[in-house]
Short mmCIF file of C-alpha atoms in Angstrom, two decimals:
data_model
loop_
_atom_site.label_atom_id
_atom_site.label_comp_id
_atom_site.label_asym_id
_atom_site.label_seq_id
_atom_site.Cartn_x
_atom_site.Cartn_y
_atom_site.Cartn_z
CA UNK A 1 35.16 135.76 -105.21
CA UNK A 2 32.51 135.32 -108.07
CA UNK A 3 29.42 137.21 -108.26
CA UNK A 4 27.71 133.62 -108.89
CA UNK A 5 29.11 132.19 -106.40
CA UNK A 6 28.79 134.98 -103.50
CA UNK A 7 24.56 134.92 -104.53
CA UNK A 8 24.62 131.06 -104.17
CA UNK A 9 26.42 130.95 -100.72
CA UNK A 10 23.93 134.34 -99.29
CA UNK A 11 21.19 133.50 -97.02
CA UNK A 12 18.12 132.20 -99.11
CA UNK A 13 15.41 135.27 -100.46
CA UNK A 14 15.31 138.00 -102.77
CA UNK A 15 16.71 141.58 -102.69
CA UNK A 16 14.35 143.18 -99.94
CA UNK A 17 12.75 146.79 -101.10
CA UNK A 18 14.48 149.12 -99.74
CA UNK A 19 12.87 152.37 -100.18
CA UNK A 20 13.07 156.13 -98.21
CA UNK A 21 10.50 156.99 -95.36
CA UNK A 22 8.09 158.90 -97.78
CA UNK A 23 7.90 156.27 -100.45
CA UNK A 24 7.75 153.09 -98.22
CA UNK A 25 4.97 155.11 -96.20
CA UNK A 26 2.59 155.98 -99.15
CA UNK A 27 1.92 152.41 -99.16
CA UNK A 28 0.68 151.07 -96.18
CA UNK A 29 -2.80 150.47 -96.22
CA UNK A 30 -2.70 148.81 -99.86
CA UNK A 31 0.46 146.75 -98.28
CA UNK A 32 -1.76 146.20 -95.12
CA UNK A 33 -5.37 147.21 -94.56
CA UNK A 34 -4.57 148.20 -91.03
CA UNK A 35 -2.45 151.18 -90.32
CA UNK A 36 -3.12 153.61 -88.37
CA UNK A 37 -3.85 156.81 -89.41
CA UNK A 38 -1.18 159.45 -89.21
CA UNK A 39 -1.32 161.71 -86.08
CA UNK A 40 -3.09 159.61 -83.70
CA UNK A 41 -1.88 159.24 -80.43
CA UNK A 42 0.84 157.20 -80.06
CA UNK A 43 2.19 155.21 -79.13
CA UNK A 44 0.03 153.75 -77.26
CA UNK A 45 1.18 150.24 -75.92
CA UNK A 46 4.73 148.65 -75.26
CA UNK A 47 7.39 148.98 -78.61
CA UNK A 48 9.05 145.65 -79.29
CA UNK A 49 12.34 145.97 -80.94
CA UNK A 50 13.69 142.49 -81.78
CA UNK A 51 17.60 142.56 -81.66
CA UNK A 52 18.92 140.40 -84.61
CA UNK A 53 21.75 139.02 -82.48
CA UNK A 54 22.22 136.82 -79.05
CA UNK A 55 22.34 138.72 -75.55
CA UNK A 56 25.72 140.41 -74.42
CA UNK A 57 27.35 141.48 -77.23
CA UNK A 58 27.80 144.91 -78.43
CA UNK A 59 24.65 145.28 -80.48
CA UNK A 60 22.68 143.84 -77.73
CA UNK A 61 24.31 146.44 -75.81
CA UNK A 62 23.57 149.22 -77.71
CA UNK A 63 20.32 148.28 -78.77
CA UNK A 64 19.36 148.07 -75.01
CA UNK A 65 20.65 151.90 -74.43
CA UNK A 66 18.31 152.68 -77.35
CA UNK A 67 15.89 151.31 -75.84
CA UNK A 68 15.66 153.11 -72.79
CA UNK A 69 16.43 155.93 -74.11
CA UNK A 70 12.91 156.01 -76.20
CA UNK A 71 10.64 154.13 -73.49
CA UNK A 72 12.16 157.54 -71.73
CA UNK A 73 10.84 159.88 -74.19
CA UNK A 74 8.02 157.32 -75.24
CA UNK A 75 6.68 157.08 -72.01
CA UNK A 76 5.92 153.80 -72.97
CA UNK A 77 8.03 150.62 -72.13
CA UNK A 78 10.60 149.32 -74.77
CA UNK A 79 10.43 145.33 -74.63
CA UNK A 80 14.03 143.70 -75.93
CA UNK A 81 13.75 140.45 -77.96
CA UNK A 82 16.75 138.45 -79.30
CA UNK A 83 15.60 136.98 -82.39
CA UNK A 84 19.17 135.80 -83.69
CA UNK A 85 19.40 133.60 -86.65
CA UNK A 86 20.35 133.43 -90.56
CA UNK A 87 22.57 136.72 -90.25
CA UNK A 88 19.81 138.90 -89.23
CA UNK A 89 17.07 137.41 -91.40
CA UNK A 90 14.92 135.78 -89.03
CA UNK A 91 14.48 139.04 -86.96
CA UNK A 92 13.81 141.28 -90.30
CA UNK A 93 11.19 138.37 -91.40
CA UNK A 94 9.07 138.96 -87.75
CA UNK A 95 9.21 142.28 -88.19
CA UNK A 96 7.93 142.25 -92.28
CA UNK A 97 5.10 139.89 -90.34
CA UNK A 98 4.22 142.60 -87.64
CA UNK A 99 1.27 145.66 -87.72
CA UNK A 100 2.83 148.76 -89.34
CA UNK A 101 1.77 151.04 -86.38
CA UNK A 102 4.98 151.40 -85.10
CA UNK A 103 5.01 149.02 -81.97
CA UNK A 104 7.58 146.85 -83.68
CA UNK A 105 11.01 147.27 -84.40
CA UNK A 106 14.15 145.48 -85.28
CA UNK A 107 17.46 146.32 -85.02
CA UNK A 108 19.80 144.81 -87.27
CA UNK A 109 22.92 145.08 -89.40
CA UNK A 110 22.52 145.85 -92.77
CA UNK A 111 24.08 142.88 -94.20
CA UNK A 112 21.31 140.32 -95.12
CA UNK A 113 19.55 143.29 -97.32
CA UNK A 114 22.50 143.88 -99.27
CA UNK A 115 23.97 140.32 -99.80
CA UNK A 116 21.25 137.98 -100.66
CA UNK A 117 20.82 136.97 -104.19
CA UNK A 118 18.93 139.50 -106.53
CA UNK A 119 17.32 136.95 -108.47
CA UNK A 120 15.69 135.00 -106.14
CA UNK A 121 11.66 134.63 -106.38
CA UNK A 122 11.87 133.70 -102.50
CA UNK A 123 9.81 136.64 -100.57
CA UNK A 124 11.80 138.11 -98.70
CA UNK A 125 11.42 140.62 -95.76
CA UNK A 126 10.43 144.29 -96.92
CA UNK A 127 10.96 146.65 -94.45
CA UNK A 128 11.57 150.27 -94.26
CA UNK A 129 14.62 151.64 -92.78
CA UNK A 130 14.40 154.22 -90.12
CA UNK A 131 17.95 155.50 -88.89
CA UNK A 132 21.59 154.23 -89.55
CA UNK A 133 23.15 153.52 -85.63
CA UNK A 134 26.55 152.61 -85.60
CA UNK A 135 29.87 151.69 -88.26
CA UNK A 136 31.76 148.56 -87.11
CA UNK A 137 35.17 147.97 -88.46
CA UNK A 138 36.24 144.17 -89.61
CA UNK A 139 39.34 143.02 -88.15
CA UNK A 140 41.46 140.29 -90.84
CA UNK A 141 43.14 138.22 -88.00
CA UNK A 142 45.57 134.74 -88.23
CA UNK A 143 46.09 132.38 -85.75
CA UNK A 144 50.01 133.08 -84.44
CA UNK A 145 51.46 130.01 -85.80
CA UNK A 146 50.55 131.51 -89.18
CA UNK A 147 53.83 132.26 -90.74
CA UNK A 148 53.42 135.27 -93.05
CA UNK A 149 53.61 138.18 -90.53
CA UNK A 150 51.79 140.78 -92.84
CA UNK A 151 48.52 141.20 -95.51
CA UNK A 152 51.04 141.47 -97.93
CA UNK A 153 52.73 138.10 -97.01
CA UNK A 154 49.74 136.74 -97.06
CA UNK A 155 48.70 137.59 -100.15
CA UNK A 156 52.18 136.07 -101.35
CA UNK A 157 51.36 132.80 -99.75
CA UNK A 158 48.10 132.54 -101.09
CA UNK A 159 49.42 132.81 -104.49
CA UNK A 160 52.52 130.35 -103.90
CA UNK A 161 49.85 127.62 -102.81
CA UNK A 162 46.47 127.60 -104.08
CA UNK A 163 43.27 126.51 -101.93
CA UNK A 164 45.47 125.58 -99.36
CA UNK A 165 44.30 128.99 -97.12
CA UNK A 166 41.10 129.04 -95.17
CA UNK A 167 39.72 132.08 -94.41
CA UNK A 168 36.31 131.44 -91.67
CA UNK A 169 33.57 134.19 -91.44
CA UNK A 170 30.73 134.35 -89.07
CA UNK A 171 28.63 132.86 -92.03
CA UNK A 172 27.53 133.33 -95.67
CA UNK A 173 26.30 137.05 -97.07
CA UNK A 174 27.87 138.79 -94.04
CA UNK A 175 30.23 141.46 -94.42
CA UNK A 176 33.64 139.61 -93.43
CA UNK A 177 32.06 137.23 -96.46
CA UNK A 178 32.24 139.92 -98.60
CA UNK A 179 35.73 141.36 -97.23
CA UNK A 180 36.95 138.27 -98.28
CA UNK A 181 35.17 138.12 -101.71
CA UNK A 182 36.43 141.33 -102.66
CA UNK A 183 40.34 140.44 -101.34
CA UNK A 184 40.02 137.12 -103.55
CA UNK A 185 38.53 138.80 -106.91
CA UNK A 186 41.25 142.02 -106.46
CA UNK A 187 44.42 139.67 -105.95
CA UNK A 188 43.24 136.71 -108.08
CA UNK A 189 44.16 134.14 -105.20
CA UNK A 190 41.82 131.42 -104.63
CA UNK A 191 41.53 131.23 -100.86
CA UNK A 192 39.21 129.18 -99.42
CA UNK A 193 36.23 130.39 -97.75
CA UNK A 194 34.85 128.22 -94.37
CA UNK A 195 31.54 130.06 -93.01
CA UNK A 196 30.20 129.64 -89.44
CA UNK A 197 26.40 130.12 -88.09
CA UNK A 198 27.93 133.33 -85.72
CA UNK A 199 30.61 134.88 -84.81
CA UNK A 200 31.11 132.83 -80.85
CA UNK A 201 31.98 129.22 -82.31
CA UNK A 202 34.30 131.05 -85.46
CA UNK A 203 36.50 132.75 -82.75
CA UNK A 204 36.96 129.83 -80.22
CA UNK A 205 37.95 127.73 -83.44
CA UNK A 206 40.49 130.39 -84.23
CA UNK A 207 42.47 130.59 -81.20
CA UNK A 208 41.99 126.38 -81.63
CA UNK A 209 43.83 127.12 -85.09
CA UNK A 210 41.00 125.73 -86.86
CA UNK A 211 42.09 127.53 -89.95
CA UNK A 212 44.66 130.20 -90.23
CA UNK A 213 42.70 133.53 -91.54
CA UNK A 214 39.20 135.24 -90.37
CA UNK A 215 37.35 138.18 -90.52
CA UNK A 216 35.19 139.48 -87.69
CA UNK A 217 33.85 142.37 -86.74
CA UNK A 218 35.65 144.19 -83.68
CA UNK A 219 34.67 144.38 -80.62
CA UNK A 220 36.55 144.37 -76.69
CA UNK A 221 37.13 140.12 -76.80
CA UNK A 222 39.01 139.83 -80.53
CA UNK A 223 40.81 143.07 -79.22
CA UNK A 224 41.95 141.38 -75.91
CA UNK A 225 42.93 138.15 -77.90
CA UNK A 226 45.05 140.33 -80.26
CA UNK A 227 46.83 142.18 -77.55
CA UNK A 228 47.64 139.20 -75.63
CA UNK A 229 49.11 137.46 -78.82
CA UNK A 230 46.49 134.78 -79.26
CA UNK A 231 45.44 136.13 -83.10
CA UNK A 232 47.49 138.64 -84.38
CA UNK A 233 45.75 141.54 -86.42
CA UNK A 234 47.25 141.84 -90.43
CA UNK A 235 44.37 144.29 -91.38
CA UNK A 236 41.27 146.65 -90.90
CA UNK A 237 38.25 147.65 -92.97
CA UNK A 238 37.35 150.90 -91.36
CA UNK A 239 37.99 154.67 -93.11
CA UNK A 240 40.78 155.24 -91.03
CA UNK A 241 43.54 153.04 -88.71
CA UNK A 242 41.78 152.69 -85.24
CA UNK A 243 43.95 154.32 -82.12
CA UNK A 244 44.17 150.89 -80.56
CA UNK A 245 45.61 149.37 -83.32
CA UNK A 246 48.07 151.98 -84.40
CA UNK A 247 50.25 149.72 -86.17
CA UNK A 248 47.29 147.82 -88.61
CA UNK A 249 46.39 149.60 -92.19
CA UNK A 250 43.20 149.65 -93.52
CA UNK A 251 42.54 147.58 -96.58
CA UNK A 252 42.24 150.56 -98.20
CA UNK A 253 46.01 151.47 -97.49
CA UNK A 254 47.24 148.32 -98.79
CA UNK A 255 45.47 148.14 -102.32
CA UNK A 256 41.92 147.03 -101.51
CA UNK A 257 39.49 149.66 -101.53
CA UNK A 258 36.32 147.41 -102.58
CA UNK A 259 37.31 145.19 -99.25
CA UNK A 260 37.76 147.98 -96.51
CA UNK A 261 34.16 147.61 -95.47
CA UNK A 262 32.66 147.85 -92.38
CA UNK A 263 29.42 146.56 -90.74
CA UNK A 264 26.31 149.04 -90.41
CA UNK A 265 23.73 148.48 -88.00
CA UNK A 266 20.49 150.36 -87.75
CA UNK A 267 16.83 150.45 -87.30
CA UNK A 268 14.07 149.16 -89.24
CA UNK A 269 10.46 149.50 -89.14
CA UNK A 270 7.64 147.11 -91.04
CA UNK A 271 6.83 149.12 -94.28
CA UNK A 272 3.82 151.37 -93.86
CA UNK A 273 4.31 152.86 -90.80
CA UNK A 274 2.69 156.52 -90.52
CA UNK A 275 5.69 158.55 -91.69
CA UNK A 276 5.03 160.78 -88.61
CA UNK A 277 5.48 158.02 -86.14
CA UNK A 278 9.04 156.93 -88.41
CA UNK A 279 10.17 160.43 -88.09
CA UNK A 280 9.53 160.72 -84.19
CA UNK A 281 11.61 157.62 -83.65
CA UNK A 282 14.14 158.43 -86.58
CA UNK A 283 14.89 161.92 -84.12
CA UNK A 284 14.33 160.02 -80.77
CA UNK A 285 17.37 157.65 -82.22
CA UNK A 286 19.35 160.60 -83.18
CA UNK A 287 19.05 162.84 -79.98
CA UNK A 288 20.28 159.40 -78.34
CA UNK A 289 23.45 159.11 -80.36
CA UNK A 290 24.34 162.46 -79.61
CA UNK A 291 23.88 161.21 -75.84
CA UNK A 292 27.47 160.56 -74.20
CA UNK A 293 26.94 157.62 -71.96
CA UNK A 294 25.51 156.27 -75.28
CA UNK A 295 28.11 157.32 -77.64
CA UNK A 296 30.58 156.03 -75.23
CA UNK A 297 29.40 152.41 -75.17
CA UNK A 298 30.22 152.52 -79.18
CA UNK A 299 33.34 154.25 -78.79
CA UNK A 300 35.09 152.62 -76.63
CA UNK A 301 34.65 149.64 -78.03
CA UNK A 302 35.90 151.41 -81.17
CA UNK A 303 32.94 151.72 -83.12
CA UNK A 304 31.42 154.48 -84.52
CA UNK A 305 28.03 156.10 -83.92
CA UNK A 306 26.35 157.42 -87.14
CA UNK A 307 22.40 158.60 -87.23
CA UNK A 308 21.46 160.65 -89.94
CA UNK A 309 18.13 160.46 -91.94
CA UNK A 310 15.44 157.59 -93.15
CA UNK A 311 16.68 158.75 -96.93
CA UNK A 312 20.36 158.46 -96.04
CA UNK A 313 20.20 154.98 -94.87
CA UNK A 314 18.25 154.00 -97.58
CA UNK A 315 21.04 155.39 -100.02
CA UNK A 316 23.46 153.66 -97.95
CA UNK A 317 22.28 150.22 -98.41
CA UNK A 318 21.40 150.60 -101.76
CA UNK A 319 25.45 151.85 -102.25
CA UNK A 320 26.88 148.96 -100.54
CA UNK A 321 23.78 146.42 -102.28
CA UNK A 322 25.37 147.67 -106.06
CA UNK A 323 28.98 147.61 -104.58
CA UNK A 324 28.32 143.35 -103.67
CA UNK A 325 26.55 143.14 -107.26
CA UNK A 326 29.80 144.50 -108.96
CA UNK A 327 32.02 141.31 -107.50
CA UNK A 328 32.51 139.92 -110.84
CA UNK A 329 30.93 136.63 -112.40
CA UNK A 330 32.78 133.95 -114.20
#
């Protein structure tokens, strides 16, 4: 996959500013004119935190554990709004849109920050991350009838018939898009690429053997469809092989390391937030991924908690932002 051509097909905007707690802080009122200063009480009304996908899913899921977890050491009420749409974007724009005192939040993969296109004079949402939440590895999957029965075979086929392969994601500038960039630019096979608007209508078309390749991002239903046969599993981005797939590599193992990539979800905050208030929640966040009934609704659906610091999820989105850049142009 092109550099060109991955910017083109990413959801419409600009690079967002990412920046560290401190700097993105230092900002606000010049950004706003209405932030509240630092070390009044608060909160001091219900915290909305807008979930960037539809109800049931994992990140649903989790984000709801969050969010009892702070309205518990809030003592205020955490309110849960699904604001799915354009990978994440739509929920990251409300939040850009909403008072930096805190009472907002979103919760959202990192994904439409680090794919869309650079150059784009669009506006685009700036927001502040807070905390990093959870890895998800991204399952490579074929429909059964698909002949070649490993990545390697696949590969091979690709090559023996050109654009002939479809590969579906749950949409443009999401990370199966880019697992599938970086496979087509590292083997020079010209695959073709069929994007979706989620990731519910891509996986009913794949056990309909709509196409014969995907990427999605694993959770309990592709691992029940693998199991009983209906998509069989040729590859994983994740750092290591997951213990319920014993038997798939990582893309790593097989020759891809700019492809085994996995999807990172956190929390993000308007920019100009008091830093105090984006530290309490930033350690509210962490002391509830150290929780076990929390860390277990991650694990066992074999994802992986992470946490960590305001600066260190800023780092890691600018990391994987330069790693997308680096796909290389005509």
């Amino acid at each position: 996959m092109r550099r060109r051509d991955l910017l083109k097909a990413a959801v419409g905007g600009g690079v967002p500013r990412l920046m560290p707690m401190a700097t993105a802080l230092g900002m606000s009122v010049a950004a706003h004119g209405q932030s509240a200063v630092a070390g009044d009480a608060w909160p001091t009304r219900p915290i909305h935190l807008l979930v960037a996908y539809p109800p049931g899913g994992v990140s649903d899921e989790t984000a709801r554990a969050l969010g009892q977890h702070m309205s518990t050491r809030l003592k205020v009420p955490v309110i849960v709004e699904n604001r799915a749409g354009a990978g994440g974007l739509t929920a990251l724009e409300s939040l850009a849109r909403a008072a930096p005192d805190g009472h907002t939040l979103a919760y959202c993969a990192i994904s439409p920050l680090v794919f869309v296109p650079a150059s784009s004079a669009v506006p685009t949402p700036d927001v502040a991350p807070v905390v990093s939440i959870m890895d998800t590895p991204v399952l490579v999957l074929a429909h059964p009838s698909f002949k070649p029965k490993n990545f390697g075979a696949m590969i091979a086929a690709a090559r023996r018939a050109p654009g002939q392969l479809r590969w579906a994601t749950s949409g443009n500038a999401t990370v199966g898009h880019m697992v599938l960039a970086q496979v087509r630019t590292a083997a020079r096979v010209d695959i073709i690429h069929v994007p979706y608007k989620g990731g519910g209508q891509q996986l009913t078309d794949a056990i309909g053997g709509q196409f014969e390749l995907l990427s999605s991002n694993v959770a309990s239903q592709q691992l029940q469809f693998v199991r009983q046969g209906k998509l069989k599993a040729l590859a994983i981005g994740s750092p290591v092989r997951l213990p319920v797939l014993p038997d798939v590599p990582t893309l790593a193992e097989l020759g891809f390391p700019d492809a085994n990539l996995v999807s990172t979800f956190g929390l993000f905050a308007p920019r100009g937030v008091p830093e105090d208030r984006l530290r309490l929640i930033n350690t509210v966040i962490n002391e509830a991924l150290r929780m076990p009934e929390i860390r277990s609704k991650i694990l066992d659906v074999s994802n992986l908690p992470t946490g960590g610091s305001s600066a260190d999820f800023a780092a890691r989105i600018a990391k994987e932002r330069d790693r997308a850049l680096r796909v290389p142009a005509d």
